[in-house]
Amino acid sequence: MDANLKAALGDVDFVSTTADNWMVNNKSFMGVTVQWINSTLQRNKAALACKRIRGRPTYDVIGAEIEEIHSSYGLHGKVVATVTDNASNFATAFRVCQPCNLESESENEEEGDDEEPTFTDVIEALSTASGDGQFSLPPHYRCASHTINLISTSDVDKHLNSCADTKAVYRSSIAKCSALWTKASRSTLASEQVEEVSRRKLMVPTSTRWNSLYEAISRIITIPMNELNPLCVKLGIKCLNEREYLFLQEYCTVMKPLTVALDILQGDECTYGALLPTLTLFVLSIISYCILQAIKIRFDAVLDSREELLAAATCPKFKLRWLRDERRREHLKELLTTECRKAAPAADNANVSQLAASPAEIDFFDFENQSPESFSAKNEVTDYLRSGYELEILNQFPNLKKMYMKYNTPTPSSAPVERLFSLGGLVLSPKRNRLCDRRFEKLLLMRYNHCFTPKENQKT
């Protein structure tokens, strides 16, 4: 399996990874998954590691582990980005361990040619213990789903508690809902009574599922108030008044776009190009000023990012349709043309050489001498924007296909590594809690990467 995975990764030019920490049975593990798009535009995924982390998972430990995992699979120079959550240790690791800018270094070297050279003892430098800056990490993308979760929990909670009126009704309604969830989850009799009234069980919010609070409240408000309050009387808990019930309904109305965005961004086939169009429609459907401000603050670095714009534009499903401002559309079209010109310089040079070998007799009245390099890139972008919206049309535009595979390889969320941990909970069950760390990792990778297992070893 390991050899097949390395062979598959050796045939691709662009990959992305997701990383996160997992705590189970008083043990800490670091999981890393990889995603890539093959030549047939199919999305593939695999697990690279689920290593035991001893001690505190500080930023230097995280950076060293990620660098080692990438190097063990020969991914150096191929990783477009690594997606993690908003934890401070991951953010610090990628901020401290970013590779130096080689272009700026070359410019500084050209400017300082007249200065005297500085000599360094190579043996002493190599024998020095490794510290900060001894390894480099790929660009870091923050998980969009985790960011939306922070908006729906931290920012919304802070806003509702800032006003006395909303604070009172918010706390009282959530407290009564919590009492109903607790009663229904701890008593079989109460669960049966709830099921008789609502004809289905109540959902209990969890901290790991980011939209679980919305789903749990929406399940409660599906029960009419004239049936909900008699149920609360039977269970011996306080009844919801009309104001609290209306508050819960309004809460679900406001928060529904957040949950829809989460479901889209956490999908298996969701590419990075879906992030900006989702956020754009998300902003248009939001009716809360508090959430709009939180989006602008938390996604400030994403909304005008060059990588995000190119990722959305190279998706045939979106192209430029999600932009309402005409100036932004023209700007993105020019950016797409420029990047398309850079994508295949060899092809552009070939066009130049072919056009330069013109016949001896040139038309005297041929006044237009347009650059064939810009002409080919501009034509490809124009034809692409006028074409259909199926993914297969990228096969007609080789430069744009290469750009799509580069900028849409990352996922907008770290959901793939979370699914790895969900599978790990099935492997490291209570009856198998004496598995050694290395054997557990092998069993987990074999289950996650079953498609790379030799066919004679797969169960039919």
JSON list of N, CA, C and O in Angstrom, two decimals, residues 1-37:
[
{"chain": "A", "resi": 1, "resn": "MET", "atom": "N", "xyz": [0.83, -1.20, 0.00]},
{"chain": "A", "resi": 1, "resn": "MET", "atom": "CA", "xyz": [0.00, 0.00, 0.00]},
{"chain": "A", "resi": 1, "resn": "MET", "atom": "C", "xyz": [0.87, 1.25, 0.00]},
{"chain": "A", "resi": 1, "resn": "MET", "atom": "O", "xyz": [0.59, 2.22, -0.72]},
{"chain": "A", "resi": 2, "resn": "ASP", "atom": "N", "xyz": [1.90, 1.24, 0.82]},
{"chain": "A", "resi": 2, "resn": "ASP", "atom": "CA", "xyz": [2.78, 2.41, 0.91]},
{"chain": "A", "resi": 2, "resn": "ASP", "atom": "C", "xyz": [3.49, 2.65, -0.42]},
{"chain": "A", "resi": 2, "resn": "ASP", "atom": "O", "xyz": [3.61, 3.80, -0.86]},
{"chain": "A", "resi": 3, "resn": "ALA", "atom": "N", "xyz": [3.94, 1.59, -1.05]},
{"chain": "A", "resi": 3, "resn": "ALA", "atom": "CA", "xyz": [4.64, 1.74, -2.34]},
{"chain": "A", "resi": 3, "resn": "ALA", "atom": "C", "xyz": [3.69, 2.23, -3.43]},
{"chain": "A", "resi": 3, "resn": "ALA", "atom": "O", "xyz": [4.06, 3.08, -4.25]},
{"chain": "A", "resi": 4, "resn": "ASN", "atom": "N", "xyz": [2.47, 1.71, -3.44]},
{"chain": "A", "resi": 4, "resn": "ASN", "atom": "CA", "xyz": [1.49, 2.16, -4.44]},
{"chain": "A", "resi": 4, "resn": "ASN", "atom": "C", "xyz": [1.13, 3.62, -4.24]},
{"chain": "A", "resi": 4, "resn": "ASN", "atom": "O", "xyz": [0.95, 4.37, -5.21]},
{"chain": "A", "resi": 5, "resn": "LEU", "atom": "N", "xyz": [1.00, 4.05, -2.99]},
{"chain": "A", "resi": 5, "resn": "LEU", "atom": "CA", "xyz": [0.67, 5.45, -2.72]},
{"chain": "A", "resi": 5, "resn": "LEU", "atom": "C", "xyz": [1.81, 6.37, -3.15]},
{"chain": "A", "resi": 5, "resn": "LEU", "atom": "O", "xyz": [1.58, 7.42, -3.76]},
{"chain": "A", "resi": 6, "resn": "LYS", "atom": "N", "xyz": [3.04, 5.99, -2.87]},
{"chain": "A", "resi": 6, "resn": "LYS", "atom": "CA", "xyz": [4.18, 6.82, -3.28]},
{"chain": "A", "resi": 6, "resn": "LYS", "atom": "C", "xyz": [4.29, 6.88, -4.79]},
{"chain": "A", "resi": 6, "resn": "LYS", "atom": "O", "xyz": [4.63, 7.94, -5.35]},
{"chain": "A", "resi": 7, "resn": "ALA", "atom": "N", "xyz": [3.97, 5.78, -5.46]},
{"chain": "A", "resi": 7, "resn": "ALA", "atom": "CA", "xyz": [4.01, 5.79, -6.93]},
{"chain": "A", "resi": 7, "resn": "ALA", "atom": "C", "xyz": [2.93, 6.70, -7.50]},
{"chain": "A", "resi": 7, "resn": "ALA", "atom": "O", "xyz": [3.16, 7.42, -8.48]},
{"chain": "A", "resi": 8, "resn": "ALA", "atom": "N", "xyz": [1.74, 6.69, -6.89]},
{"chain": "A", "resi": 8, "resn": "ALA", "atom": "CA", "xyz": [0.67, 7.57, -7.36]},
{"chain": "A", "resi": 8, "resn": "ALA", "atom": "C", "xyz": [1.00, 9.02, -7.12]},
{"chain": "A", "resi": 8, "resn": "ALA", "atom": "O", "xyz": [0.73, 9.89, -7.97]},
{"chain": "A", "resi": 9, "resn": "LEU", "atom": "N", "xyz": [1.59, 9.33, -5.97]},
{"chain": "A", "resi": 9, "resn": "LEU", "atom": "CA", "xyz": [1.96, 10.71, -5.68]},
{"chain": "A", "resi": 9, "resn": "LEU", "atom": "C", "xyz": [3.12, 11.18, -6.54]},
{"chain": "A", "resi": 9, "resn": "LEU", "atom": "O", "xyz": [3.27, 12.38, -6.78]},
{"chain": "A", "resi": 10, "resn": "GLY", "atom": "N", "xyz": [3.95, 10.26, -7.00]},
{"chain": "A", "resi": 10, "resn": "GLY", "atom": "CA", "xyz": [5.06, 10.66, -7.86]},
{"chain": "A", "resi": 10, "resn": "GLY", "atom": "C", "xyz": [4.63, 11.09, -9.24]},
{"chain": "A", "resi": 10, "resn": "GLY", "atom": "O", "xyz": [5.41, 11.76, -9.94]},
{"chain": "A", "resi": 11, "resn": "ASP", "atom": "N", "xyz": [3.42, 10.73, -9.66]},
{"chain": "A", "resi": 11, "resn": "ASP", "atom": "CA", "xyz": [2.94, 11.08, -11.00]},
{"chain": "A", "resi": 11, "resn": "ASP", "atom": "C", "xyz": [2.18, 12.39, -11.05]},
{"chain": "A", "resi": 11, "resn": "ASP", "atom": "O", "xyz": [1.74, 12.80, -12.13]},
{"chain": "A", "resi": 12, "resn": "VAL", "atom": "N", "xyz": [1.98, 13.06, -9.91]},
{"chain": "A", "resi": 12, "resn": "VAL", "atom": "CA", "xyz": [1.21, 14.31, -9.89]},
{"chain": "A", "resi": 12, "resn": "VAL", "atom": "C", "xyz": [2.15, 15.47, -9.59]},
{"chain": "A", "resi": 12, "resn": "VAL", "atom": "O", "xyz": [3.22, 15.29, -8.99]},
{"chain": "A", "resi": 13, "resn": "ASP", "atom": "N", "xyz": [1.74, 16.65, -10.04]},
{"chain": "A", "resi": 13, "resn": "ASP", "atom": "CA", "xyz": [2.56, 17.85, -9.85]},
{"chain": "A", "resi": 13, "resn": "ASP", "atom": "C", "xyz": [2.12, 18.68, -8.65]},
{"chain": "A", "resi": 13, "resn": "ASP", "atom": "O", "xyz": [2.93, 19.40, -8.07]},
{"chain": "A", "resi": 14, "resn": "PHE", "atom": "N", "xyz": [0.84, 18.61, -8.30]},
{"chain": "A", "resi": 14, "resn": "PHE", "atom": "CA", "xyz": [0.31, 19.45, -7.23]},
{"chain": "A", "resi": 14, "resn": "PHE", "atom": "C", "xyz": [-0.49, 18.58, -6.26]},
{"chain": "A", "resi": 14, "resn": "PHE", "atom": "O", "xyz": [-1.34, 17.78, -6.68]},
{"chain": "A", "resi": 15, "resn": "VAL", "atom": "N", "xyz": [-0.21, 18.75, -4.98]},
{"chain": "A", "resi": 15, "resn": "VAL", "atom": "CA", "xyz": [-0.98, 18.09, -3.92]},
{"chain": "A", "resi": 15, "resn": "VAL", "atom": "C", "xyz": [-1.25, 19.10, -2.82]},
{"chain": "A", "resi": 15, "resn": "VAL", "atom": "O", "xyz": [-0.60, 20.15, -2.74]},
{"chain": "A", "resi": 16, "resn": "SER", "atom": "N", "xyz": [-2.20, 18.79, -1.97]},
{"chain": "A", "resi": 16, "resn": "SER", "atom": "CA", "xyz": [-2.44, 19.58, -0.76]},
{"chain": "A", "resi": 16, "resn": "SER", "atom": "C", "xyz": [-2.63, 18.62, 0.40]},
{"chain": "A", "resi": 16, "resn": "SER", "atom": "O", "xyz": [-2.98, 17.45, 0.21]},
{"chain": "A", "resi": 17, "resn": "THR", "atom": "N", "xyz": [-2.39, 19.10, 1.59]},
{"chain": "A", "resi": 17, "resn": "THR", "atom": "CA", "xyz": [-2.50, 18.27, 2.78]},
{"chain": "A", "resi": 17, "resn": "THR", "atom": "C", "xyz": [-3.37, 18.95, 3.82]},
{"chain": "A", "resi": 17, "resn": "THR", "atom": "O", "xyz": [-3.54, 20.18, 3.80]},
{"chain": "A", "resi": 18, "resn": "THR", "atom": "N", "xyz": [-3.93, 18.16, 4.70]},
{"chain": "A", "resi": 18, "resn": "THR", "atom": "CA", "xyz": [-4.65, 18.66, 5.87]},
{"chain": "A", "resi": 18, "resn": "THR", "atom": "C", "xyz": [-4.04, 18.02, 7.10]},
{"chain": "A", "resi": 18, "resn": "THR", "atom": "O", "xyz": [-3.62, 16.85, 7.07]},
{"chain": "A", "resi": 19, "resn": "ALA", "atom": "N", "xyz": [-3.99, 18.77, 8.19]},
{"chain": "A", "resi": 19, "resn": "ALA", "atom": "CA", "xyz": [-3.34, 18.29, 9.41]},
{"chain": "A", "resi": 19, "resn": "ALA", "atom": "C", "xyz": [-4.14, 18.75, 10.63]},
{"chain": "A", "resi": 19, "resn": "ALA", "atom": "O", "xyz": [-4.75, 19.82, 10.62]},
{"chain": "A", "resi": 20, "resn": "ASP", "atom": "N", "xyz": [-4.12, 17.91, 11.66]},
{"chain": "A", "resi": 20, "resn": "ASP", "atom": "CA", "xyz": [-4.81, 18.25, 12.91]},
{"chain": "A", "resi": 20, "resn": "ASP", "atom": "C", "xyz": [-4.31, 17.32, 14.01]},
{"chain": "A", "resi": 20, "resn": "ASP", "atom": "O", "xyz": [-3.69, 16.29, 13.74]},
{"chain": "A", "resi": 21, "resn": "ASN", "atom": "N", "xyz": [-4.60, 17.69, 15.25]},
{"chain": "A", "resi": 21, "resn": "ASN", "atom": "CA", "xyz": [-4.27, 16.88, 16.42]},
{"chain": "A", "resi": 21, "resn": "ASN", "atom": "C", "xyz": [-5.52, 16.17, 16.92]},
{"chain": "A", "resi": 21, "resn": "ASN", "atom": "O", "xyz": [-6.63, 16.70, 16.81]},
{"chain": "A", "resi": 22, "resn": "TRP", "atom": "N", "xyz": [-5.32, 14.98, 17.49]},
{"chain": "A", "resi": 22, "resn": "TRP", "atom": "CA", "xyz": [-6.43, 14.16, 17.98]},
{"chain": "A", "resi": 22, "resn": "TRP", "atom": "C", "xyz": [-6.06, 13.60, 19.34]},
{"chain": "A", "resi": 22, "resn": "TRP", "atom": "O", "xyz": [-4.97, 13.04, 19.51]},
{"chain": "A", "resi": 23, "resn": "MET", "atom": "N", "xyz": [-6.96, 13.77, 20.30]},
{"chain": "A", "resi": 23, "resn": "MET", "atom": "CA", "xyz": [-6.76, 13.24, 21.65]},
{"chain": "A", "resi": 23, "resn": "MET", "atom": "C", "xyz": [-7.71, 12.07, 21.87]},
{"chain": "A", "resi": 23, "resn": "MET", "atom": "O", "xyz": [-8.92, 12.20, 21.69]},
{"chain": "A", "resi": 24, "resn": "VAL", "atom": "N", "xyz": [-7.15, 10.91, 22.28]},
{"chain": "A", "resi": 24, "resn": "VAL", "atom": "CA", "xyz": [-7.95, 9.73, 22.57]},
{"chain": "A", "resi": 24, "resn": "VAL", "atom": "C", "xyz": [-7.19, 8.87, 23.56]},
{"chain": "A", "resi": 24, "resn": "VAL", "atom": "O", "xyz": [-5.98, 8.66, 23.44]},
{"chain": "A", "resi": 25, "resn": "ASN", "atom": "N", "xyz": [-7.91, 8.36, 24.57]},
{"chain": "A", "resi": 25, "resn": "ASN", "atom": "CA", "xyz": [-7.32, 7.49, 25.60]},
{"chain": "A", "resi": 25, "resn": "ASN", "atom": "C", "xyz": [-6.06, 8.09, 26.21]},
{"chain": "A", "resi": 25, "resn": "ASN", "atom": "O", "xyz": [-5.04, 7.42, 26.40]},
{"chain": "A", "resi": 26, "resn": "ASN", "atom": "N", "xyz": [-6.12, 9.39, 26.49]},
{"chain": "A", "resi": 26, "resn": "ASN", "atom": "CA", "xyz": [-4.99, 10.12, 27.08]},
{"chain": "A", "resi": 26, "resn": "ASN", "atom": "C", "xyz": [-3.74, 10.06, 26.20]},
{"chain": "A", "resi": 26, "resn": "ASN", "atom": "O", "xyz": [-2.61, 10.11, 26.70]},
{"chain": "A", "resi": 27, "resn": "LYS", "atom": "N", "xyz": [-3.94, 9.95, 24.91]},
{"chain": "A", "resi": 27, "resn": "LYS", "atom": "CA", "xyz": [-2.85, 9.98, 23.95]},
{"chain": "A", "resi": 27, "resn": "LYS", "atom": "C", "xyz": [-3.11, 11.06, 22.92]},
{"chain": "A", "resi": 27, "resn": "LYS", "atom": "O", "xyz": [-4.27, 11.36, 22.60]},
{"chain": "A", "resi": 28, "resn": "SER", "atom": "N", "xyz": [-2.04, 11.63, 22.39]},
{"chain": "A", "resi": 28, "resn": "SER", "atom": "CA", "xyz": [-2.13, 12.67, 21.38]},
{"chain": "A", "resi": 28, "resn": "SER", "atom": "C", "xyz": [-1.55, 12.15, 20.07]},
{"chain": "A", "resi": 28, "resn": "SER", "atom": "O", "xyz": [-0.44, 11.60, 20.05]},
{"chain": "A", "resi": 29, "resn": "PHE", "atom": "N", "xyz": [-2.31, 12.33, 18.98]},
{"chain": "A", "resi": 29, "resn": "PHE", "atom": "CA", "xyz": [-1.87, 11.90, 17.66]},
{"chain": "A", "resi": 29, "resn": "PHE", "atom": "C", "xyz": [-1.97, 13.08, 16.70]},
{"chain": "A", "resi": 29, "resn": "PHE", "atom": "O", "xyz": [-2.83, 13.95, 16.85]},
{"chain": "A", "resi": 30, "resn": "MET", "atom": "N", "xyz": [-1.08, 13.08, 15.71]},
{"chain": "A", "resi": 30, "resn": "MET", "atom": "CA", "xyz": [-1.16, 14.04, 14.62]},
{"chain": "A", "resi": 30, "resn": "MET", "atom": "C", "xyz": [-1.52, 13.30, 13.34]},
{"chain": "A", "resi": 30, "resn": "MET", "atom": "O", "xyz": [-0.82, 12.38, 12.92]},
{"chain": "A", "resi": 31, "resn": "GLY", "atom": "N", "xyz": [-2.64, 13.70, 12.74]},
{"chain": "A", "resi": 31, "resn": "GLY", "atom": "CA", "xyz": [-3.06, 13.10, 11.49]},
{"chain": "A", "resi": 31, "resn": "GLY", "atom": "C", "xyz": [-2.80, 14.02, 10.31]},
{"chain": "A", "resi": 31, "resn": "GLY", "atom": "O", "xyz": [-2.97, 15.24, 10.42]},
{"chain": "A", "resi": 32, "resn": "VAL", "atom": "N", "xyz": [-2.38, 13.45, 9.20]},
{"chain": "A", "resi": 32, "resn": "VAL", "atom": "CA", "xyz": [-2.11, 14.21, 7.96]},
{"chain": "A", "resi": 32, "resn": "VAL", "atom": "C", "xyz": [-2.71, 13.43, 6.80]},
{"chain": "A", "resi": 32, "resn": "VAL", "atom": "O", "xyz": [-2.45, 12.24, 6.65]},
{"chain": "A", "resi": 33, "resn": "THR", "atom": "N", "xyz": [-3.52, 14.09, 5.99]},
{"chain": "A", "resi": 33, "resn": "THR", "atom": "CA", "xyz": [-4.07, 13.49, 4.78]},
{"chain": "A", "resi": 33, "resn": "THR", "atom": "C", "xyz": [-3.61, 14.30, 3.57]},
{"chain": "A", "resi": 33, "resn": "THR", "atom": "O", "xyz": [-3.22, 15.47, 3.70]},
{"chain": "A", "resi": 34, "resn": "VAL", "atom": "N", "xyz": [-3.69, 13.69, 2.40]},
{"chain": "A", "resi": 34, "resn": "VAL", "atom": "CA", "xyz": [-3.26, 14.35, 1.17]},
{"chain": "A", "resi": 34, "resn": "VAL", "atom": "C", "xyz": [-4.38, 14.25, 0.15]},
{"chain": "A", "resi": 34, "resn": "VAL", "atom": "O", "xyz": [-5.12, 13.26, 0.11]},
{"chain": "A", "resi": 35, "resn": "GLN", "atom": "N", "xyz": [-4.53, 15.28, -0.66]},
{"chain": "A", "resi": 35, "resn": "GLN", "atom": "CA", "xyz": [-5.53, 15.32, -1.74]},
{"chain": "A", "resi": 35, "resn": "GLN", "atom": "C", "xyz": [-4.83, 15.79, -3.01]},
{"chain": "A", "resi": 35, "resn": "GLN", "atom": "O", "xyz": [-3.92, 16.61, -2.96]},
{"chain": "A", "resi": 36, "resn": "TRP", "atom": "N", "xyz": [-5.29, 15.28, -4.13]},
{"chain": "A", "resi": 36, "resn": "TRP", "atom": "CA", "xyz": [-4.76, 15.72, -5.43]},
{"chain": "A", "resi": 36, "resn": "TRP", "atom": "C", "xyz": [-5.79, 15.46, -6.51]},
{"chain": "A", "resi": 36, "resn": "TRP", "atom": "O", "xyz": [-6.76, 14.72, -6.32]},
{"chain": "A", "resi": 37, "resn": "ILE", "atom": "N", "xyz": [-5.58, 16.11, -7.65]},
{"chain": "A", "resi": 37, "resn": "ILE", "atom": "CA", "xyz": [-6.45, 15.97, -8.82]},
{"chain": "A", "resi": 37, "resn": "ILE", "atom": "C", "xyz": [-5.61, 15.34, -9.93]},
{"chain": "A", "resi": 37, "resn": "ILE", "atom": "O", "xyz": [-4.56, 15.87, -10.30]}
]
